[in-house]
XYZ file of C-alpha atoms in Angstrom:
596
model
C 0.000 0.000 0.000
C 1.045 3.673 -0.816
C 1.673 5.964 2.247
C 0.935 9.691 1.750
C 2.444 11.825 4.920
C 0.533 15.010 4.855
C 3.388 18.090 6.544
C 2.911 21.392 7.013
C 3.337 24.333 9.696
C 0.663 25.385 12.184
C -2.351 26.849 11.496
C -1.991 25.826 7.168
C -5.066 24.418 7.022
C -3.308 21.005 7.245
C -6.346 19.006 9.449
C -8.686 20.350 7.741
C -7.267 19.268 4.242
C -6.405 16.201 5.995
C -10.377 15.878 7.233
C -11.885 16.886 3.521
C -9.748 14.058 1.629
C -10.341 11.137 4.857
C -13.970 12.088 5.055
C -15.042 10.437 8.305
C -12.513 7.420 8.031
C -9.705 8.358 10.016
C -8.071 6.627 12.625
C -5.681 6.826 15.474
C -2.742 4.209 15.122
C 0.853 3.539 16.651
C 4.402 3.982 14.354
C 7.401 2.344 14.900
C 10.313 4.741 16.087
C 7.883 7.627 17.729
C 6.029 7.181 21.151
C 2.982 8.893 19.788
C -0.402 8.265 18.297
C -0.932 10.142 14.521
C -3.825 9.946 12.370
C -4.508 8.143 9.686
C -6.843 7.278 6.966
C -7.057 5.451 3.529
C -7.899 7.155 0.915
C -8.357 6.254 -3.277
C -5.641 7.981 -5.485
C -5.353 7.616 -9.130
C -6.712 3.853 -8.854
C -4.453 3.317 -5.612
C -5.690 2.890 -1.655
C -2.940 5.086 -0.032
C -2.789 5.667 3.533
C -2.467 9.478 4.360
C -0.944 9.869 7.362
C -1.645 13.779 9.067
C 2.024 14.094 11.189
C 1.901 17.509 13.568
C 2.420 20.558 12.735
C 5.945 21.928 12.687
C 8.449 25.357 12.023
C 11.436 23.397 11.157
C 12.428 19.835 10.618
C 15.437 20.092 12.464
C 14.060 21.778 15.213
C 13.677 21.235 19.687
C 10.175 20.703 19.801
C 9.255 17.227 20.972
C 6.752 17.342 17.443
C 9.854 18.238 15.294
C 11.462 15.225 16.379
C 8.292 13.165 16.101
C 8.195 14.161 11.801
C 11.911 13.506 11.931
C 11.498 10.225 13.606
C 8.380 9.150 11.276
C 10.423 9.973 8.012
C 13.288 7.710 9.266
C 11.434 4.946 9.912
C 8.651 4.580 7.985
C 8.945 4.536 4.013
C 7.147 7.334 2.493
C 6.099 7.656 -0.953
C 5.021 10.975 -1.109
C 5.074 14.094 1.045
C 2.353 16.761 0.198
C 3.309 19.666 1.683
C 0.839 22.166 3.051
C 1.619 25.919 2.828
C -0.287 29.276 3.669
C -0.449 30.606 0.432
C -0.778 34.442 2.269
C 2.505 33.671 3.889
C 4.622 31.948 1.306
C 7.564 34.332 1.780
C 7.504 32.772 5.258
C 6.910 29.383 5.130
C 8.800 28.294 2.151
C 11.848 26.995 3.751
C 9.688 24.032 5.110
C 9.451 22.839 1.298
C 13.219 23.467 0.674
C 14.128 21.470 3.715
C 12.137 18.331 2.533
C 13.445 18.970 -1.158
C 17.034 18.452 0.456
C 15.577 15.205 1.991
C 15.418 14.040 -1.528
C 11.613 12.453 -0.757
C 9.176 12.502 -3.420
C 7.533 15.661 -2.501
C 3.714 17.967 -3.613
C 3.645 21.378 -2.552
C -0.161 22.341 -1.836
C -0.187 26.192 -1.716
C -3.370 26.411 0.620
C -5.699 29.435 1.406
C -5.454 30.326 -1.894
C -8.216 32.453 -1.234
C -7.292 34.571 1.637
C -3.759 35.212 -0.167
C -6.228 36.494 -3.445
C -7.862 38.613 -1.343
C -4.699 40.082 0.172
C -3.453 40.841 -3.231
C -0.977 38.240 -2.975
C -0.470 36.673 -6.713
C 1.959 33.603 -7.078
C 3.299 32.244 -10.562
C 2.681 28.322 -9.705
C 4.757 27.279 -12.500
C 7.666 29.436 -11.975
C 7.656 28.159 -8.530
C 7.758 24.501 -9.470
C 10.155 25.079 -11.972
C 12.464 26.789 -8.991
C 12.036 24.156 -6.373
C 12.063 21.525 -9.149
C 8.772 20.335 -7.142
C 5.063 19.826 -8.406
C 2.875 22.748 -7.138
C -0.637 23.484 -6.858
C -2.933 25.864 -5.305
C -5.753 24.651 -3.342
C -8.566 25.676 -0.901
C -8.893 23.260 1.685
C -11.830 24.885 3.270
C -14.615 24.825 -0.026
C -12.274 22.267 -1.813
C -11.164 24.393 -4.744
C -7.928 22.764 -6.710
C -8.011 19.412 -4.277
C -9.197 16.725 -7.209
C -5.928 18.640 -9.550
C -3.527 18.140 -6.367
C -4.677 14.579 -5.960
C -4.128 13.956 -9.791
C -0.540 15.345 -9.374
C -0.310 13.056 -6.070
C -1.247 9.836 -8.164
C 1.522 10.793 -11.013
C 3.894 10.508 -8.192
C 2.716 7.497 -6.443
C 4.314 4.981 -8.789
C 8.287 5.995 -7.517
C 8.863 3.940 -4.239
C 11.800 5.226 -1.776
C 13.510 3.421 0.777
C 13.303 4.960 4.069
C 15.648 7.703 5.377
C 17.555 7.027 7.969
C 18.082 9.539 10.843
C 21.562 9.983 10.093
C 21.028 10.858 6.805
C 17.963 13.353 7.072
C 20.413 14.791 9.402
C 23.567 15.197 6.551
C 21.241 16.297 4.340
C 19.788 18.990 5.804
C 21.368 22.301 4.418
C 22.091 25.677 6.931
C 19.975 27.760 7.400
C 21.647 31.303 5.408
C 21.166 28.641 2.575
C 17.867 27.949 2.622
C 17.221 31.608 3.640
C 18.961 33.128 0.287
C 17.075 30.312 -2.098
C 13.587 31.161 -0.614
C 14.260 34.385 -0.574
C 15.510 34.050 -4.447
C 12.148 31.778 -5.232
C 10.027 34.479 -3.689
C 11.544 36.985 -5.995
C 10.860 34.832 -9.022
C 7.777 33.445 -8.586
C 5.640 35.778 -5.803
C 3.995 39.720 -5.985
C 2.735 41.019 -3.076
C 1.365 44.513 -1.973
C 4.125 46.505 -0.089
C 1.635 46.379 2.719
C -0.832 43.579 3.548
C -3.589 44.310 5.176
C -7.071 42.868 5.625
C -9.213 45.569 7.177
C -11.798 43.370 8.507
C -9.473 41.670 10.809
C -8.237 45.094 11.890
C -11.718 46.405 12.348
C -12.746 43.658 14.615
C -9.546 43.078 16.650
C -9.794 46.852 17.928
C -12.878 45.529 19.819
C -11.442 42.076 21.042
C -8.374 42.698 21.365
C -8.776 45.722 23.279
C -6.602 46.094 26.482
C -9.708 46.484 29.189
C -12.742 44.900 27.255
C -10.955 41.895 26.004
C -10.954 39.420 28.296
C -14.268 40.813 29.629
C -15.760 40.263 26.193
C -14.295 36.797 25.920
C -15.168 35.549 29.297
C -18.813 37.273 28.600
C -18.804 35.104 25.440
C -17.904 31.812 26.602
C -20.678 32.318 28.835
C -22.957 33.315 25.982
C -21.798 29.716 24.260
C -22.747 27.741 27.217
C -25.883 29.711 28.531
C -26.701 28.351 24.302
C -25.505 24.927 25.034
C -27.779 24.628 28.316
C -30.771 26.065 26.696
C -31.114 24.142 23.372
C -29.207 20.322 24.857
C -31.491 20.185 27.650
C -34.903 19.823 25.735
C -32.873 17.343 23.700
C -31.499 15.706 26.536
C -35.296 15.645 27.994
C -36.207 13.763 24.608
C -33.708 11.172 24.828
C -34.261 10.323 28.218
C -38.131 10.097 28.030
C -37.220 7.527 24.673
C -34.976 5.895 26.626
C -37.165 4.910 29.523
C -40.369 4.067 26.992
C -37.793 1.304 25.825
C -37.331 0.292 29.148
C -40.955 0.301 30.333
C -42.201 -0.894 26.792
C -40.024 -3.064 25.449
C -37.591 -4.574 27.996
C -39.347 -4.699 30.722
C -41.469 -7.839 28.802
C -38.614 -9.058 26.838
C -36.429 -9.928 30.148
C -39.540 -10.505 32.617
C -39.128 -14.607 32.212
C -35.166 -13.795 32.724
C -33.494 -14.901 36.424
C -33.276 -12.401 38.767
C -29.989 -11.027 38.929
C -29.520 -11.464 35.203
C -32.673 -9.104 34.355
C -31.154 -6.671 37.094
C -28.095 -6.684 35.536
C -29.110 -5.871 32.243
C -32.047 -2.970 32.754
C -30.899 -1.844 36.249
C -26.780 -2.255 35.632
C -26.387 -1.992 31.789
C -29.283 0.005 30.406
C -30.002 2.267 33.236
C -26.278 3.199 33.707
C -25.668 3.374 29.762
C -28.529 4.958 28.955
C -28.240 7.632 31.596
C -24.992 8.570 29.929
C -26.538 7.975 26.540
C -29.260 10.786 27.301
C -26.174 13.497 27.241
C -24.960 13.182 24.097
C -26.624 15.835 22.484
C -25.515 18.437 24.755
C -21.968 16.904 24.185
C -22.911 16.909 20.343
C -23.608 20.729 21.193
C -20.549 21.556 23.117
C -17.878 20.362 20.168
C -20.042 21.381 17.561
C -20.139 25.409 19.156
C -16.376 24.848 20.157
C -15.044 23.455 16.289
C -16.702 27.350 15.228
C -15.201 29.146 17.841
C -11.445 27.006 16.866
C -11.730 27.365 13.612
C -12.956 31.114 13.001
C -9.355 32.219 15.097
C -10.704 33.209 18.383
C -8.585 30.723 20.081
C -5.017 32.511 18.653
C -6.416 36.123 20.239
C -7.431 34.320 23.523
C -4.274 33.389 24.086
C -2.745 36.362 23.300
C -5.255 38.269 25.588
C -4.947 35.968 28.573
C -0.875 35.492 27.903
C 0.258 38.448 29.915
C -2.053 37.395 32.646
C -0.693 33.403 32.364
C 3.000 35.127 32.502
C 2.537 35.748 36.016
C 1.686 32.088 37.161
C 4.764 31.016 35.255
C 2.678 29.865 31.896
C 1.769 31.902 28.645
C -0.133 32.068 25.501
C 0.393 28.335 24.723
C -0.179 27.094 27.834
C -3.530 28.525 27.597
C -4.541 26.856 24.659
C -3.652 23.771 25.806
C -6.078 24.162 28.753
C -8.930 25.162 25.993
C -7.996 21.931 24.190
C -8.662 20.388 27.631
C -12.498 21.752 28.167
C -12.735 18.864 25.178
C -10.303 16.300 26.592
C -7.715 16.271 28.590
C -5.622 13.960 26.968
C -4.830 15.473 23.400
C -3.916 18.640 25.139
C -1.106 16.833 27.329
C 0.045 15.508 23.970
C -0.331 19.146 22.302
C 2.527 20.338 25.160
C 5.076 19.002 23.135
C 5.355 22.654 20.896
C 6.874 23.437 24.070
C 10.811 23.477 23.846
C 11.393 24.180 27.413
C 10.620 21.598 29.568
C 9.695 23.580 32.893
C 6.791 24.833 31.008
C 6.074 22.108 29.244
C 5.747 20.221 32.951
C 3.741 23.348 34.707
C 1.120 23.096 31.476
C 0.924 19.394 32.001
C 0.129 19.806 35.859
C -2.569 22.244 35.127
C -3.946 20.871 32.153
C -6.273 18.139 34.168
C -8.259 20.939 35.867
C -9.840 21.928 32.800
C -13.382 20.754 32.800
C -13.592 18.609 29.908
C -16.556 17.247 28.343
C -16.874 14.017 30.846
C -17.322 16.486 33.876
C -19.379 18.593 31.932
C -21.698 15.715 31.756
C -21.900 15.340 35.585
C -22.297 19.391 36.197
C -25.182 19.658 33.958
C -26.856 16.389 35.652
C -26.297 18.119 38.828
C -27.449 21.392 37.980
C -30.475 20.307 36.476
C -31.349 18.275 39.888
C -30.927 20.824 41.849
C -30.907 24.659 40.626
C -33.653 26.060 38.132
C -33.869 26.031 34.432
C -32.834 30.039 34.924
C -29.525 29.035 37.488
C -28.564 25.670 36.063
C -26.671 27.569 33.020
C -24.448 30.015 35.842
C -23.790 27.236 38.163
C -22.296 25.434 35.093
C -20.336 28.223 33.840
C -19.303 29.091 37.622
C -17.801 25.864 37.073
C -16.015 27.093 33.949
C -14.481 29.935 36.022
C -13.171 27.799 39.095
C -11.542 25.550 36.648
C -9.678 28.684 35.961
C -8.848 29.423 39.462
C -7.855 26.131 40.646
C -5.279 26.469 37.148
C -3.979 30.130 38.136
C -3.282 28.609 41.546
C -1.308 25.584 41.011
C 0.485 27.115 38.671
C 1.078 30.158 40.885
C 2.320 27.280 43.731
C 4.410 25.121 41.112
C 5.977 28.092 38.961
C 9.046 28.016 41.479
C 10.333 24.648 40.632
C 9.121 24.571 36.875
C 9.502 28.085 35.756
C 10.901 29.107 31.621
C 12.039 32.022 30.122
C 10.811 30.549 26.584
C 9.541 33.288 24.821
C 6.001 33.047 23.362
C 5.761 33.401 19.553
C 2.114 33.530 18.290
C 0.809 34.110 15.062
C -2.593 35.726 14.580
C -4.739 34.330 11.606
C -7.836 35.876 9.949
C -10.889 35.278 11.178
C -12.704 33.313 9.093
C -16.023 31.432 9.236
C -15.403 27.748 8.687
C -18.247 26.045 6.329
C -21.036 23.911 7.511
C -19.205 20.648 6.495
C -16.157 21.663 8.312
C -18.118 22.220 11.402
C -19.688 18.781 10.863
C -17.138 16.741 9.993
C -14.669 18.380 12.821
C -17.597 18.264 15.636
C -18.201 14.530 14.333
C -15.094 13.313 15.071
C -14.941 15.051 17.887
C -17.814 13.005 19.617
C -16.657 9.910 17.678
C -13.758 10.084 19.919
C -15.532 10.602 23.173
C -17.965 8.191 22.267
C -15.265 5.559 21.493
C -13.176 6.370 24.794
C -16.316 6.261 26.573
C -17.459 3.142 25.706
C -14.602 1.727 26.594
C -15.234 2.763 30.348
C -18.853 2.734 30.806
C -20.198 -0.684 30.277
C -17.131 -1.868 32.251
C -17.881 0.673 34.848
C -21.364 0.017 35.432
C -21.230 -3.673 35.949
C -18.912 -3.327 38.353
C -20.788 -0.772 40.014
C -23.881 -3.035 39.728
C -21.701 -6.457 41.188
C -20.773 -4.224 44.174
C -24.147 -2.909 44.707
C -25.644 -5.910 44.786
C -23.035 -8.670 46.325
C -22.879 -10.350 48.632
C -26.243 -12.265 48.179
C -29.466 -11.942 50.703
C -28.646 -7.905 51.584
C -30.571 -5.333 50.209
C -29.383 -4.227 47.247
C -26.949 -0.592 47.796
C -27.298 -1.059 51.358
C -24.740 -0.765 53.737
C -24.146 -4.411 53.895
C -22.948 -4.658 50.253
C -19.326 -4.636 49.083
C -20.240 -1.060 47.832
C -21.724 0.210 51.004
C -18.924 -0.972 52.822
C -16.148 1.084 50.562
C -18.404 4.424 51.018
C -18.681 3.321 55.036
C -14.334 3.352 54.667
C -14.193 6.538 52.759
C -17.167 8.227 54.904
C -15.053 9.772 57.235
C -12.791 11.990 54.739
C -16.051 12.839 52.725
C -18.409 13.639 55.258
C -16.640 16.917 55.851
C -17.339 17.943 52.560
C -21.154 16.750 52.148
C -20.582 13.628 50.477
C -22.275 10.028 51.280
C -21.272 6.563 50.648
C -22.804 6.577 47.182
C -21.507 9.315 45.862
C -18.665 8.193 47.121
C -19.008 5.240 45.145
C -19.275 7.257 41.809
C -16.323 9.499 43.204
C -13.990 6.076 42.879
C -15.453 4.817 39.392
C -15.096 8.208 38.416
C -11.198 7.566 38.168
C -11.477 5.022 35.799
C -13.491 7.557 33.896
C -15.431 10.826 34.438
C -18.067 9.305 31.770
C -19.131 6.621 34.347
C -20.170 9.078 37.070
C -23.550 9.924 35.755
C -24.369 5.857 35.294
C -22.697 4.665 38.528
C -25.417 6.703 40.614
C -28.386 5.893 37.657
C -27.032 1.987 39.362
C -26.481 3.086 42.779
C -29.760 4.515 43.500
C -31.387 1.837 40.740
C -33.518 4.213 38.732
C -33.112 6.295 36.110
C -34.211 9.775 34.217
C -36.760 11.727 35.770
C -37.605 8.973 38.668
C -33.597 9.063 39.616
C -33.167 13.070 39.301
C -36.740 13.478 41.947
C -35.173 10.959 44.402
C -31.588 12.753 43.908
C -33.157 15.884 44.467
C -35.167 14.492 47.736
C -31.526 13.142 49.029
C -29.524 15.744 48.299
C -29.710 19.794 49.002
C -27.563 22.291 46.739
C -25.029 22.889 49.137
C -24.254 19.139 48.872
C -24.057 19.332 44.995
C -22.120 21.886 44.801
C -19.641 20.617 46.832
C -19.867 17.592 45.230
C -19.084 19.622 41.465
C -15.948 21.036 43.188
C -14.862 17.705 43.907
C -15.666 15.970 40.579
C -13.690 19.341 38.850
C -10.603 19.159 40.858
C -9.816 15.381 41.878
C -7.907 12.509 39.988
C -8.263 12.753 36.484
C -9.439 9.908 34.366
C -6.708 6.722 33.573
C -6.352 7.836 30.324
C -5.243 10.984 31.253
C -2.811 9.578 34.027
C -1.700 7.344 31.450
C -0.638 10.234 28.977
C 0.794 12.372 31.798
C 3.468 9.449 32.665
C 4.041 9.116 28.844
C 4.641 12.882 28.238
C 6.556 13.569 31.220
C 8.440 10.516 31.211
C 8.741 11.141 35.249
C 6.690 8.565 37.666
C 7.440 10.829 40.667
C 5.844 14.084 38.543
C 3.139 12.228 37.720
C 2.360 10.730 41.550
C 3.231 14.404 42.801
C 0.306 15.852 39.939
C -2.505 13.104 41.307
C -1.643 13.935 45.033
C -1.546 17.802 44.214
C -5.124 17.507 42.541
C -6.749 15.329 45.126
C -5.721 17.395 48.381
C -6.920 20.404 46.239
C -10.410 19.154 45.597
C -10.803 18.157 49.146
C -9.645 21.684 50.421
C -11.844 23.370 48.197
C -14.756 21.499 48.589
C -13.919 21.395 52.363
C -14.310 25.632 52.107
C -17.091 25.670 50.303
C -19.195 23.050 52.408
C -18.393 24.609 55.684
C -18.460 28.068 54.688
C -22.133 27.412 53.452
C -23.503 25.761 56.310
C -21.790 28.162 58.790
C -23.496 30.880 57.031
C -27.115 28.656 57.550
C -27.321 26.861 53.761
């Protein structure tokens, strides 16, 4: 089979190139010589199945950055048969030196000049045949976002697919690459040739709107004030939808289980409506609001709000010991954790790298965001369930500012932070689609994972040993709360939540369906008796909790990978668990000293 590695710098247009030609294929697979996961897909070319293979973004092959050395690392040990090489066509006479550097690899190489489009409107005009006649490479100008020029570059890819290389070794990607005053003078000479552009560029929109948002006292006001706006959206349309899925879910119980299983032993049928279904479907009935969340969060991404949120909050994150980056990282984390440890690795310095990593699993990612709008919804009003969430939002940010303020000490960089600041841009329905899709295609397939796992075992200890009533006291469950009780008692939590607290490592996904199995009901019957059990102060308490504490095993896992430190990664989980209980602790006793 053919293998395609699709290279470029950050912020090209690279993913979502990669995303147009894999369609909804792609997949996450291990390499041999790298320590990483990169995505994949197979694609049809010119009569061939080639695997494309999206490596991460990067300024220079022979640069520091842990995902410089992962491209260098995939090119030595994997064969290649082509490279297509994605460019920002409105910054050619920056980014060319990528393309020279692979040329001088000798690989079989396609430059795609992307974002063809912005660079037209910029008044940026580039000869494409004097430039492949300069870099003695195959060019071709392309629109990854509305597809313009793609079906052209894949018939140039296919012309190319029939010359098989051996593999480059290290040591000669290495002797091959040339210095950098000469790859400076040739792009600069390539430029010349083959590139006009205005003396200035400017795009006036972009200038226009920045003078609001990036404005030094109504920035960060206006982008708090607009995450708020996203979620307050997020509550308001996913909870009818979450309603609907619920009220399905339990007709199937009532109407079409319930008979099904009725001539079924006893513990079996419990295990499969009250362990199984209850605790999957639970779960299940949250999906659209998770649907929501990544669909609202691939706009805001995409359109380039992200690069002037970090800039805004960067001076702020300089004072914990963090910047720009660093901030981004813990955006990537409201979806999951886990990439965002990975994304650390643009990070050259490794003090940084390690003070993003330890702050990184206090972002609320989508898992918890599942349990705080459960809670909320129990307890608050449809008007208060949408602040309590985002209150949520805002303490994630605390609990961030103040590890970091407590850690910078010992893991402190004077890295400078280079950003650079795209366009906006308004990314097209299918891009919004496609990226939101496999978005929840991943959570979905990490959840799973977890959840039916989870609740069985939730369901075995609720209900074991034999002849005790089920969740009692007397059960294998009640007795771990019972151990546990006197740590969370100070905080307002019982056994049972308890329970969900410990499952909850595993995976935040299984909270929500270890108490649908713990208190054996679920939907509306399990959220009235919840509500009867439990008053706000409780709740709340227990959100803090859920926010701060041990993150999921996945994300423990990652952390050791990344940090290649077991005593980092032990000092992280300790850190995060004495933090939750201290807040929570506050919180609890603050509100019932003050008669909550």
């Amino acid at each position: 089979m053919k293998r395609i590695a699709l290279l470029g710098m950050p912020n090209t247009g690279k993913s979502t190139l990669f995303n147009r030609l894999s369609g909804a294929s792609a997949r996450v697979g291990n390499w041999p010589g790298i320590t990483v996961d990169l995505m994949s897909a197979k694609i049809l070319i010119g009569g061939h199945i080639a695997e494309l293979v999206d490596l991460p973004g990067l300024y220079d092959l022979h640069g520091f950055s842990d995902d410089e050395q992962v491209v260098r690392h995939f090119l030595a040990n994997n064969s290649v048969d082509l490279v297509m090489i994605v460019l920002n066509s409105s910054q050619i006479d920056r980014q060319l030196s990528l393309a020279l550097q692979i040329r001088a690899l000798g690989l079989p190489a396609l430059l795609l000049l992307n974002m063809q489009d912005e660079a037209k409107r910029s008044g940026i005009s580039i000869d494409i045949d004097e430039m492949s006649r300069q870099l003695g490479l195959p060019v071709a100008s392309i629109s990854a976002k509305y597809g313009d020029g793609c079906p052209q570059a894949l018939q140039l890819a296919a012309r190319h697919l029939e010359h098989q290389r051996a593999p480059i070794s290290a040591s000669e990607i290495s002797s091959k690459l040339e210095a950098d005053t000469q790859l400076e003078q040739q792009m600069e000479h390539i430029v010349k040739q083959s590139v006009q552009m205005p003396l200035q560029l400017t795009d006036r929109l972009t200038e226009r709107i920045d003078r609001v948002l990036l404005h030094p006292w109504l920035g960060l006001p206006l982008f708090f004030g607009a995450m708020y706006l996203l979620f307050q959206f997020i509550f308001t349309v996913g909870a009818p939808l979450q309603e609907g899925v619920a009220w399905l879910l339990d007709l199937i119980r009532s109407d079409i289980l319930e008979p099904l299983t009725a001539s079924l032993p006893a513990w079996l049928h419990g295990l499969l409506l009250d362990g199984i279904y209850d605790g999957v479907g639970t779960v299940a009935a949250f999906v659209p609001i998770i649907v929501l969340f990544f669909l609202v969060m691939t706009m805001v991404e995409d359109s380039g709000y992200m690069s002037r949120a970090a800039f805004l909050m960067d001076a702020l994150m300089a004072r914990v010991g963090l910047d720009g980056r660093s901030f981004v990282m813990v955006l990537m984390g409201f979806g999951c954790n886990v990439p965002a440890l990975m994304g650390t690795r643009v990070m050259r310095s490794r003090g940084m790298r390690l003070l993003t990593m330890m702050v990184i699993p206090l972002s609320l990612c989508s898992a918890r965001l599942q349990v705080f709008v459960f809670m909320s919804a129990i307890l608050f009003t449809t008007e208060q369930a949408p602040l309590v969430v985002f209150s949520m939002y805002l303490m994630s940010f605390v609990t961030i500012f103040l590890t970091a303020l407590i850690f910078k000490g010992k893991m402190r960089s004077s890295e400078p932070f280079i950003l650079e600041m795209p366009p906006y841009r308004f990314p097209t329905a299918k891009q919004i689609v496609l990226r939101g899709w496999l978005e929840v295609r991943h959570f979905l397939n990490r959840a799973s994972k977890f959840i039916i796992f989870g609740v069985v075992m939730v369901w075995a200890l609720t209900n074991f040993p034999s002849g005790v009533p089920a969740a009692s006291e007397a059960t294998y469950a009640g007795q771990i709360g019972q151990f546990f009780l006197p740590i969370l008692e100070p905080i307002g939590i019982d056994a049972k939540l308890a329970i969900a607290l410990i499952f909850g490592f595993v995976a935040k996904e299984i909270v929500v369906g270890a108490l649908a199995v713990i208190y054996g009901l679920q939907g509306e019957a399990l959220e009235l008796l919840m509500a009867q059990q439990l008053d706000w102060v409780q709740g709340v308490s227990f959100m803090l909790f859920t926010l701060i504490y041990t993150p999921c095993l996945s994300t423990i896992a990652t952390m050791r990978s990344e940090s290649k430190s077991v005593g980092y990664t032990v000092l992280a989980l300790g850190w995060s668990l004495l933090l939750a209980w201290v807040v929570s602790f506050i919180f609890y006793q603050s509100a019932r000293a003050l008669g909550y």
